[in-house]
mmCIF file of C-alpha atoms and ligand atoms in Angstrom:
data_model
loop_
_atom_site.group_PDB
_atom_site.id
_atom_site.type_symbol
_atom_site.label_atom_id
_atom_site.label_comp_id
_atom_site.label_asym_id
_atom_site.label_seq_id
_atom_site.Cartn_x
_atom_site.Cartn_y
_atom_site.Cartn_z
ATOM 1 C CA MET A 1 109.861 -20.989 92.503
ATOM 2 C CA ASN A 2 106.196 -21.845 93.173
ATOM 3 C CA LYS A 3 105.016 -21.451 89.559
ATOM 4 C CA THR A 4 103.743 -23.560 86.650
ATOM 5 C CA ALA A 5 105.124 -23.201 83.132
ATOM 6 C CA LEU A 6 103.713 -24.563 79.883
ATOM 7 C CA ILE A 7 106.429 -25.105 77.266
ATOM 8 C CA THR A 8 105.607 -25.934 73.652
ATOM 9 C CA GLY A 9 108.205 -27.817 71.594
ATOM 10 C CA ALA A 10 109.600 -29.387 74.752
ATOM 11 C CA THR A 11 110.769 -32.610 73.039
ATOM 12 C CA SER A 12 113.927 -31.126 71.594
ATOM 13 C CA GLY A 13 116.394 -28.214 71.448
ATOM 14 C CA ILE A 14 115.512 -24.945 73.170
ATOM 15 C CA GLY A 15 112.208 -26.196 74.641
ATOM 16 C CA LYS A 16 113.764 -29.286 76.170
ATOM 17 C CA ALA A 17 116.707 -27.285 77.581
ATOM 18 C CA THR A 18 114.233 -24.784 79.060
ATOM 19 C CA ALA A 19 112.368 -27.645 80.748
ATOM 20 C CA HIS A 20 115.626 -28.836 82.310
ATOM 21 C CA GLU A 21 116.572 -25.278 83.381
ATOM 22 C CA PHE A 22 113.150 -24.601 84.957
ATOM 23 C CA ALA A 23 113.183 -27.977 86.752
ATOM 24 C CA LYS A 24 116.359 -26.929 88.611
ATOM 25 C CA TYR A 25 114.286 -24.204 90.276
ATOM 26 C CA GLY A 26 111.316 -26.468 91.044
ATOM 27 C CA ILE A 27 108.978 -24.851 88.497
ATOM 28 C CA LYS A 28 106.069 -27.193 87.769
ATOM 29 C CA LEU A 29 106.109 -28.175 84.103
ATOM 30 C CA ILE A 30 103.560 -28.836 81.375
ATOM 31 C CA LEU A 31 105.614 -30.203 78.496
ATOM 32 C CA CYS A 32 104.074 -30.229 75.007
ATOM 33 C CA GLY A 33 105.049 -31.855 71.718
ATOM 34 C CA ARG A 34 104.000 -34.461 69.196
ATOM 35 C CA ARG A 35 106.537 -37.157 70.107
ATOM 36 C CA GLN A 36 105.031 -38.797 73.204
ATOM 37 C CA GLU A 37 107.978 -41.159 73.745
ATOM 38 C CA ARG A 38 110.314 -38.221 74.155
ATOM 39 C CA LEU A 39 107.864 -36.433 76.428
ATOM 40 C CA ASP A 40 107.749 -39.582 78.615
ATOM 41 C CA THR A 41 111.566 -39.761 78.809
ATOM 42 C CA ILE A 42 111.889 -36.097 79.763
ATOM 43 C CA GLN A 43 109.057 -36.402 82.279
ATOM 44 C CA LYS A 44 110.794 -39.359 83.877
ATOM 45 C CA ALA A 45 114.123 -37.520 84.084
ATOM 46 C CA LEU A 46 112.679 -34.290 85.522
ATOM 47 C CA SER A 47 110.130 -35.803 87.921
ATOM 48 C CA LYS A 48 112.939 -36.149 90.448
ATOM 49 C CA GLN A 49 113.128 -32.346 90.580
ATOM 50 C CA THR A 50 109.554 -31.150 90.022
ATOM 51 C CA ASP A 51 106.002 -32.154 89.040
ATOM 52 C CA VAL A 52 105.638 -32.767 85.302
ATOM 53 C CA HIS A 53 102.573 -33.228 83.124
ATOM 54 C CA THR A 54 102.766 -33.901 79.383
ATOM 55 C CA LEU A 55 100.421 -32.875 76.589
ATOM 56 C CA ASN A 56 100.610 -34.397 73.101
ATOM 57 C CA PHE A 57 99.188 -32.234 70.330
ATOM 58 C CA ASP A 58 100.074 -30.634 67.015
ATOM 59 C CA VAL A 59 99.924 -26.858 67.335
ATOM 60 C CA ARG A 60 98.617 -26.701 63.754
ATOM 61 C CA ASP A 61 95.430 -28.386 64.918
ATOM 62 C CA LYS A 62 93.249 -25.709 66.524
ATOM 63 C CA LYS A 63 90.821 -28.123 68.209
ATOM 64 C CA SER A 64 93.480 -30.499 69.578
ATOM 65 C CA THR A 65 95.411 -27.527 70.934
ATOM 66 C CA ILE A 66 92.421 -26.011 72.730
ATOM 67 C CA ASP A 67 91.166 -29.430 73.944
ATOM 68 C CA ALA A 68 94.591 -30.512 75.239
ATOM 69 C CA ILE A 69 95.103 -27.344 77.260
ATOM 70 C CA SER A 70 91.565 -27.403 78.671
ATOM 71 C CA SER A 71 92.095 -31.058 79.688
ATOM 72 C CA LEU A 72 94.799 -30.139 82.198
ATOM 73 C CA PRO A 73 94.249 -31.681 85.649
ATOM 74 C CA LYS A 74 93.460 -29.346 88.562
ATOM 75 C CA ASP A 75 97.051 -29.263 89.835
ATOM 76 C CA PHE A 76 98.339 -28.000 86.497
ATOM 77 C CA LYS A 77 95.431 -25.763 85.440
ATOM 78 C CA THR A 78 96.926 -22.467 86.579
ATOM 79 C CA ILE A 79 99.606 -21.498 84.083
ATOM 80 C CA ASP A 80 101.907 -18.694 85.272
ATOM 81 C CA ILE A 81 104.425 -18.866 82.448
ATOM 82 C CA LEU A 82 103.832 -19.704 78.783
ATOM 83 C CA ILE A 83 106.845 -20.412 76.602
ATOM 84 C CA ASN A 84 105.709 -20.333 72.942
ATOM 85 C CA ASN A 85 108.651 -22.178 71.461
ATOM 86 C CA ALA A 86 107.307 -24.858 69.038
ATOM 87 C CA GLY A 87 108.417 -24.067 65.547
ATOM 88 C CA ASN A 88 110.924 -24.724 62.814
ATOM 89 C CA ALA A 89 112.143 -23.626 59.402
ATOM 90 C CA HIS A 90 111.098 -25.876 56.538
ATOM 91 C CA GLY A 91 113.298 -25.538 53.485
ATOM 92 C CA LEU A 92 115.745 -22.809 52.365
ATOM 93 C CA ASP A 93 114.734 -21.831 48.844
ATOM 94 C CA PRO A 94 114.405 -18.663 46.795
ATOM 95 C CA ILE A 95 110.859 -17.396 46.745
ATOM 96 C CA GLN A 96 110.373 -18.346 43.067
ATOM 97 C CA THR A 97 111.003 -22.058 43.746
ATOM 98 C CA GLY A 98 109.732 -22.339 47.325
ATOM 99 C CA ASP A 99 107.520 -25.267 48.253
ATOM 100 C CA LEU A 100 103.910 -24.521 49.190
ATOM 101 C CA ASP A 101 103.834 -27.266 51.839
ATOM 102 C CA ASP A 102 106.930 -25.762 53.480
ATOM 103 C CA TRP A 103 105.280 -22.347 53.474
ATOM 104 C CA ASP A 104 102.101 -23.784 55.030
ATOM 105 C CA ALA A 105 104.118 -25.595 57.702
ATOM 106 C CA MET A 106 106.018 -22.437 58.732
ATOM 107 C CA MET A 107 103.008 -20.126 58.825
ATOM 108 C CA ASP A 108 100.750 -22.757 60.421
ATOM 109 C CA ILE A 109 103.195 -23.810 63.151
ATOM 110 C CA ASN A 110 105.315 -20.731 63.876
ATOM 111 C CA VAL A 111 102.521 -18.173 63.625
ATOM 112 C CA LYS A 112 99.048 -19.756 63.837
ATOM 113 C CA GLY A 113 100.142 -22.454 66.294
ATOM 114 C CA LEU A 114 101.579 -19.804 68.604
ATOM 115 C CA LEU A 115 98.248 -17.946 68.404
ATOM 116 C CA TYR A 116 96.138 -21.082 69.148
ATOM 117 C CA VAL A 117 98.226 -21.906 72.244
ATOM 118 C CA SER A 118 98.091 -18.300 73.387
ATOM 119 C CA LYS A 119 94.320 -18.175 72.892
ATOM 120 C CA ALA A 120 93.952 -21.247 75.142
ATOM 121 C CA VAL A 121 96.095 -19.750 77.922
ATOM 122 C CA ILE A 122 95.567 -15.948 77.926
ATOM 123 C CA PRO A 123 91.996 -15.835 79.384
ATOM 124 C CA GLN A 124 93.132 -17.350 82.693
ATOM 125 C CA MET A 125 96.002 -14.847 82.848
ATOM 126 C CA THR A 126 93.744 -11.843 82.212
ATOM 127 C CA GLU A 127 91.323 -13.187 84.818
ATOM 128 C CA ARG A 128 94.080 -13.468 87.441
ATOM 129 C CA GLN A 129 95.739 -10.278 86.199
ATOM 130 C CA SER A 130 99.144 -11.956 86.145
ATOM 131 C CA GLY A 131 101.306 -14.115 83.958
ATOM 132 C CA HIS A 132 104.344 -14.094 81.694
ATOM 133 C CA ILE A 133 104.380 -15.063 78.004
ATOM 134 C CA ILE A 134 107.706 -15.581 76.279
ATOM 135 C CA ASN A 135 107.606 -16.009 72.499
ATOM 136 C CA ILE A 136 110.668 -17.539 70.898
ATOM 137 C CA GLY A 137 111.297 -15.408 67.845
ATOM 138 C CA SER A 138 114.596 -15.356 66.015
ATOM 139 C CA SER A 139 117.246 -13.053 64.583
ATOM 140 C CA ALA A 140 115.301 -14.001 61.394
ATOM 141 C CA GLY A 141 112.457 -11.910 62.844
ATOM 142 C CA LYS A 142 114.691 -8.847 62.811
ATOM 143 C CA GLU A 143 116.671 -9.304 59.624
ATOM 144 C CA VAL A 144 115.739 -11.083 56.365
ATOM 145 C CA TYR A 145 118.452 -13.203 54.731
ATOM 146 C CA PRO A 146 118.712 -14.763 51.251
ATOM 147 C CA LYS A 147 116.278 -17.689 50.825
ATOM 148 C CA GLY A 148 114.892 -17.060 54.304
ATOM 149 C CA ASN A 149 111.777 -15.346 52.849
ATOM 150 C CA VAL A 150 108.859 -17.222 54.477
ATOM 151 C CA TYR A 151 110.679 -18.370 57.625
ATOM 152 C CA CYS A 152 111.814 -14.779 58.173
ATOM 153 C CA GLY A 153 108.264 -13.640 57.475
ATOM 154 C CA SER A 154 106.913 -16.050 60.108
ATOM 155 C CA LYS A 155 109.402 -14.785 62.711
ATOM 156 C CA HIS A 156 108.723 -11.108 61.837
ATOM 157 C CA ALA A 157 105.091 -12.001 62.497
ATOM 158 C CA VAL A 158 106.048 -13.515 65.864
ATOM 159 C CA LEU A 159 107.721 -10.238 66.813
ATOM 160 C CA ALA A 160 104.744 -8.145 65.706
ATOM 161 C CA ILE A 161 102.362 -10.422 67.586
ATOM 162 C CA THR A 162 104.603 -10.195 70.669
ATOM 163 C CA GLU A 163 104.436 -6.408 70.576
ATOM 164 C CA GLY A 164 100.680 -6.548 70.061
ATOM 165 C CA MET A 165 100.291 -8.897 73.040
ATOM 166 C CA ARG A 166 102.420 -6.625 75.201
ATOM 167 C CA ILE A 167 100.220 -3.643 74.361
ATOM 168 C CA ASP A 168 96.851 -5.405 74.745
ATOM 169 C CA LEU A 169 97.818 -7.297 77.912
ATOM 170 C CA ASN A 170 99.436 -4.230 79.527
ATOM 171 C CA PRO A 171 96.282 -3.277 81.511
ATOM 172 C CA PHE A 172 96.291 -6.755 83.060
ATOM 173 C CA GLY A 173 99.850 -6.625 84.367
ATOM 174 C CA ILE A 174 100.899 -9.540 82.169
ATOM 175 C CA LYS A 175 104.530 -9.586 81.030
ATOM 176 C CA VAL A 176 105.228 -10.374 77.370
ATOM 177 C CA SER A 177 108.731 -10.985 76.082
ATOM 178 C CA ALA A 178 110.481 -12.098 72.925
ATOM 179 C CA VAL A 179 113.728 -14.061 73.032
ATOM 180 C CA ASN A 180 115.362 -13.989 69.585
ATOM 181 C CA PRO A 181 118.389 -16.232 69.082
ATOM 182 C CA GLY A 182 120.680 -16.467 66.106
ATOM 183 C CA LEU A 183 122.183 -19.856 65.173
ATOM 184 C CA VAL A 184 121.479 -22.497 67.855
ATOM 185 C CA GLU A 185 122.764 -26.058 67.486
ATOM 186 C CA THR A 186 119.568 -28.129 67.811
ATOM 187 C CA GLU A 187 117.524 -30.370 65.498
ATOM 188 C CA PHE A 188 116.454 -27.159 63.691
ATOM 189 C CA SER A 189 118.667 -27.768 60.628
ATOM 190 C CA GLN A 190 117.735 -31.476 60.453
ATOM 191 C CA VAL A 191 114.135 -30.326 60.108
ATOM 192 C CA ARG A 192 114.889 -27.426 57.746
ATOM 193 C CA PHE A 193 116.907 -29.643 55.372
ATOM 194 C CA LYS A 194 114.670 -32.713 55.897
ATOM 195 C CA GLY A 195 117.543 -34.891 57.085
ATOM 196 C CA ASP A 196 119.855 -33.945 54.172
ATOM 197 C CA ALA A 197 123.605 -34.126 54.987
ATOM 198 C CA ILE A 198 123.886 -30.350 54.478
ATOM 199 C CA ALA A 199 122.299 -29.944 57.915
ATOM 200 C CA ASP A 200 125.517 -31.258 59.503
ATOM 201 C CA SER A 201 127.553 -28.414 57.979
ATOM 202 C CA VAL A 202 125.445 -25.589 59.458
ATOM 203 C CA TYR A 203 127.155 -25.639 62.869
ATOM 204 C CA LYS A 204 130.691 -26.599 61.643
ATOM 205 C CA GLY A 205 133.735 -24.337 61.934
ATOM 206 C CA TYR A 206 132.519 -22.211 64.875
ATOM 207 C CA LYS A 207 130.802 -22.624 68.243
ATOM 208 C CA ALA A 208 127.086 -21.961 67.740
ATOM 209 C CA LEU A 209 124.754 -21.088 70.611
ATOM 210 C CA GLN A 210 123.695 -24.168 72.511
ATOM 211 C CA ALA A 211 120.055 -24.717 73.533
ATOM 212 C CA GLU A 212 121.149 -24.355 77.225
ATOM 213 C CA ASP A 213 122.497 -20.821 76.489
ATOM 214 C CA VAL A 214 119.028 -19.777 75.333
ATOM 215 C CA ALA A 215 117.325 -21.595 78.226
ATOM 216 C CA GLU A 216 119.420 -19.610 80.721
ATOM 217 C CA VAL A 217 118.278 -16.328 79.162
ATOM 218 C CA ILE A 218 114.660 -17.501 79.280
ATOM 219 C CA TYR A 219 115.058 -18.354 82.954
ATOM 220 C CA PHE A 220 116.674 -14.953 83.572
ATOM 221 C CA ALA A 221 113.652 -13.272 81.977
ATOM 222 C CA ILE A 222 111.088 -15.177 84.048
ATOM 223 C CA SER A 223 112.973 -14.717 87.304
ATOM 224 C CA ARG A 224 113.117 -10.890 87.348
ATOM 225 C CA PRO A 225 111.211 -8.987 90.027
ATOM 226 C CA ALA A 226 107.526 -8.257 89.444
ATOM 227 C CA HIS A 227 108.180 -4.714 88.154
ATOM 228 C CA VAL A 228 110.776 -5.771 85.541
ATOM 229 C CA ASN A 229 109.925 -7.098 82.054
ATOM 230 C CA ILE A 230 112.718 -8.147 79.699
ATOM 231 C CA ALA A 231 110.778 -7.139 76.591
ATOM 232 C CA ASP A 232 113.116 -8.227 73.815
ATOM 233 C CA VAL A 233 116.434 -10.070 73.629
ATOM 234 C CA LEU A 234 118.595 -10.625 70.558
ATOM 235 C CA MET A 235 121.347 -13.136 71.224
ATOM 236 C CA PHE A 236 124.097 -14.450 68.936
ATOM 237 C CA CYS A 237 127.070 -16.724 69.457
ATOM 238 C CA THR A 238 130.289 -14.717 69.430
ATOM 239 C CA ALA A 239 131.151 -15.941 65.921
ATOM 240 C CA GLN A 240 127.923 -14.498 64.507
ATOM 241 C CA ALA A 241 127.544 -10.793 63.739
ATOM 242 C CA SER A 242 124.351 -10.885 61.654
ATOM 243 C CA SER A 243 122.201 -13.415 59.812
ATOM 244 C CA THR A 244 124.778 -13.561 56.981
ATOM 245 C CA ILE A 245 128.083 -12.919 58.783
ATOM 246 C CA VAL A 246 129.527 -15.873 60.691
ATOM 247 C CA ASN A 247 133.249 -16.101 61.377
ATOM 248 C CA LYS A 248 134.012 -19.761 60.547
ATOM 249 C CA ASP A 249 137.450 -21.478 60.624
ATOM 250 C CA LEU A 250 136.940 -23.469 57.459
HETATM 251 P P1 NDP B 301 114.078 -28.267 67.323
HETATM 252 O O1 NDP B 301 113.741 -28.824 65.985
HETATM 253 O O2 NDP B 301 115.166 -28.896 68.108
HETATM 254 O O3 NDP B 301 112.740 -28.244 68.222
HETATM 255 C C1 NDP B 301 111.509 -27.866 67.682
HETATM 256 C C2 NDP B 301 110.402 -28.234 68.675
HETATM 257 O O4 NDP B 301 109.139 -27.767 68.122
HETATM 258 C C3 NDP B 301 110.291 -29.724 68.885
HETATM 259 O O5 NDP B 301 110.129 -29.967 70.272
HETATM 260 C C4 NDP B 301 109.044 -30.121 68.139
HETATM 261 O O6 NDP B 301 108.365 -31.147 68.832
HETATM 262 C C5 NDP B 301 108.196 -28.827 68.197
HETATM 263 N N1 NDP B 301 107.270 -28.745 67.074
HETATM 264 C C6 NDP B 301 107.573 -28.622 65.773
HETATM 265 N N2 NDP B 301 106.461 -28.660 65.027
HETATM 266 C C7 NDP B 301 105.420 -28.821 65.892
HETATM 267 C C8 NDP B 301 104.011 -28.941 65.723
HETATM 268 N N3 NDP B 301 103.455 -28.920 64.522
HETATM 269 N N4 NDP B 301 103.242 -29.102 66.829
HETATM 270 C C9 NDP B 301 103.799 -29.150 68.067
HETATM 271 N N5 NDP B 301 105.148 -29.024 68.285
HETATM 272 C C10 NDP B 301 105.938 -28.880 67.203
HETATM 273 O O7 NDP B 301 114.385 -26.695 67.084
HETATM 274 P P2 NDP B 301 114.781 -25.520 68.073
HETATM 275 O O8 NDP B 301 114.794 -25.948 69.478
HETATM 276 O O9 NDP B 301 115.979 -24.892 67.510
HETATM 277 O O10 NDP B 301 113.562 -24.521 67.804
HETATM 278 C C11 NDP B 301 112.703 -24.025 68.816
HETATM 279 C C12 NDP B 301 112.275 -22.627 68.438
HETATM 280 O O11 NDP B 301 113.423 -21.770 68.350
HETATM 281 C C13 NDP B 301 111.562 -22.516 67.089
HETATM 282 O O12 NDP B 301 110.492 -21.603 67.209
HETATM 283 C C14 NDP B 301 112.643 -21.953 66.175
HETATM 284 O O13 NDP B 301 112.116 -21.234 65.097
HETATM 285 C C15 NDP B 301 113.386 -21.039 67.175
HETATM 286 N N6 NDP B 301 114.748 -20.676 66.812
HETATM 287 C C16 NDP B 301 115.696 -21.626 66.540
HETATM 288 C C17 NDP B 301 116.965 -21.243 66.204
HETATM 289 C C18 NDP B 301 118.041 -22.199 65.832
HETATM 290 O O14 NDP B 301 119.016 -21.800 65.152
HETATM 291 N N7 NDP B 301 117.934 -23.473 66.206
HETATM 292 C C19 NDP B 301 117.335 -19.797 66.180
HETATM 293 C C20 NDP B 301 116.270 -18.910 66.467
HETATM 294 C C21 NDP B 301 115.032 -19.341 66.799
HETATM 295 P P3 NDP B 301 107.656 -32.420 68.137
HETATM 296 O O15 NDP B 301 108.359 -32.688 66.852
HETATM 297 O O16 NDP B 301 107.799 -33.514 69.175
HETATM 298 O O17 NDP B 301 106.247 -31.987 67.980
HETATM 299 C C1 8X3 B 302 116.994 -19.717 63.307
HETATM 300 C C2 8X3 B 302 118.195 -18.895 62.982
HETATM 301 O O1 8X3 B 302 119.519 -17.910 61.032
HETATM 302 O O2 8X3 B 302 118.680 -20.159 60.767
HETATM 303 O O3 8X3 B 302 115.893 -18.918 63.532
HETATM 304 O O4 8X3 B 302 117.182 -18.276 60.674
HETATM 305 S S1 8X3 B 302 118.391 -18.812 61.292
#
């Protein structure tokens, strides 16, 4: 596929798996994240299959985000596909004892970071009247669960912003999609629980979605014919029925 994709959060989990999936089809890649060493390793691995450029920035930092994307070399300047994936949950606490820094992190990364990256990329898509934006939401954007308060709020915001983008970008022929997974076995719980051992128990006793399962759905969405937009996908592992119902053998 003769296209270029920019993927945020490409150093781990869903973003990294999406980079690997896209590379199989020869999609040129702009891989973003804060951990340069990991970006280098992934670039080295995927360069056998496609051209790869890396960008190191924190999506919370408006200026670094805009500067990094505008610094892209000529061969990578035209972005056909934007995967807004960078994000995490920070903490799992009732609202009355939640941590302000965790709340800032979730709103700043999951919501404002997604907006900064989009702001840097959308003008070239409207100018060319083509492009595809996929925002990685969550089942937490469709259903609030106990102690999920602010994370769920950030992902509800991602869904609302996705719908807003789809409406506003409709006259330009730009596709906008949300892919909303349930439990996916990545570094997500290590981040949420700040390395606490409880993170290891989250994916025990059932087979959670794997990052590659989500990456395949993302590739499916971007590989549809020009007249088809996969607007919204909710995907669970078979053991999961809702945010609070998971059939575990424990
Ligand atoms: P991981 O923790 O494995 O990956 C998160 C990625 O986001 C990393 O590559 C990380 O890169 C990047 N990232 C985090 N903070 C920042 C930041 N401030 N600036 C730039 N990049 C950042 O988690 P997942 O792969 O699971 O999560 C990816 C997305 O999927 C998130 O939006 C998450 O909310 C969503 N999701 C996850 C689910 C799950 O159960 N795992 C389910 C539903 C949705 P680096 O640290 O190098 O910057
Ligand atoms: C990640 C899935 O259920 O931990 O978005 O919120 S969940």
